[in-house]
């Protein structure tokens, strides 16, 4: 593990992280704790959470390996990740690594759900572990920048610049741009749009949407952080990437209906 962590803090990676942190604006997020504005004070907690997460996943994979699929609940993998504070610390500071962690978690989950050999689950587990250590390195570096006043504060409330239902339309527009950039063979730019859209737009409506349909939020989180980025990184055809986006549009349409319902309910109250 230590070797993986050290590799994440080499000069090249550090320079990449530096440029990412300095460019970060104040975010408009949903359920994100104030602790993200006090990273240095929480480094010990984040480190312990990474160790805890790695241990929990290892237990699940070990049980799967020795006792079979009926002995484990793969949904626990997601619940573990979403229960730790480190989840939002890396989410608000280096989204590409955040997405890699999600991909590793879902890799383990899919290996178990599809009853694949335990070796496949272990392979995905190792990728997740590497991403977690890299994420911890990223947060530690962000803490240094935050101490020097080089990072803007993260806002824990949703944006008021547009209604939440209107935000869904903007998200769909951004996803259409992903297809266009991918068709232009600008994969890195397409991936950046996916990450930015998730962080700056979807996170702003997530809190309200969870109250309406938590499962839908979970599915869309997977689409943003696993399915769509992976389709791009795997060099799928433009039609295949378009199919992923089309599926997301359908789910986002459902999300918009739910948000409009919530907005109407609030208006009726006032």
Short mmCIF file of C-alpha atoms in Angstrom, two decimals, residues 99 102-104 106-107 110 124 182 191 194-195 222-236 241 244:
data_model
loop_
_atom_site.label_atom_id
_atom_site.label_comp_id
_atom_site.label_asym_id
_atom_site.label_seq_id
_atom_site.Cartn_x
_atom_site.Cartn_y
_atom_site.Cartn_z
CA UNK A 99 -14.38 8.68 -10.14
CA UNK A 102 -16.19 4.69 -7.64
CA UNK A 103 -15.05 2.59 -10.60
CA UNK A 104 -13.04 0.34 -8.30
CA UNK A 106 -18.36 -0.93 -8.72
CA UNK A 107 -15.75 -3.22 -10.25
CA UNK A 110 -20.04 -6.26 -10.44
CA UNK A 124 -10.79 -4.60 -8.87
CA UNK A 182 -15.92 12.57 -27.97
CA UNK A 191 -14.21 13.33 -19.57
CA UNK A 194 -18.52 14.68 -17.29
CA UNK A 195 -16.63 15.32 -14.04
CA UNK A 222 -22.74 5.33 -11.12
CA UNK A 223 -23.44 6.68 -14.60
CA UNK A 224 -21.45 9.87 -13.94
CA UNK A 225 -18.54 8.27 -12.15
CA UNK A 226 -18.31 4.82 -13.70
CA UNK A 227 -20.37 4.03 -16.78
CA UNK A 228 -19.84 7.14 -18.91
CA UNK A 229 -16.16 7.80 -18.04
CA UNK A 230 -15.39 4.12 -18.61
CA UNK A 231 -17.12 4.12 -22.01
CA UNK A 232 -14.89 7.03 -22.98
CA UNK A 233 -11.66 5.57 -21.56
CA UNK A 234 -12.41 2.21 -23.20
CA UNK A 235 -12.65 3.96 -26.59
CA UNK A 236 -16.17 2.79 -27.24
CA UNK A 241 -21.26 6.61 -25.79
CA UNK A 244 -25.04 5.77 -22.38
#
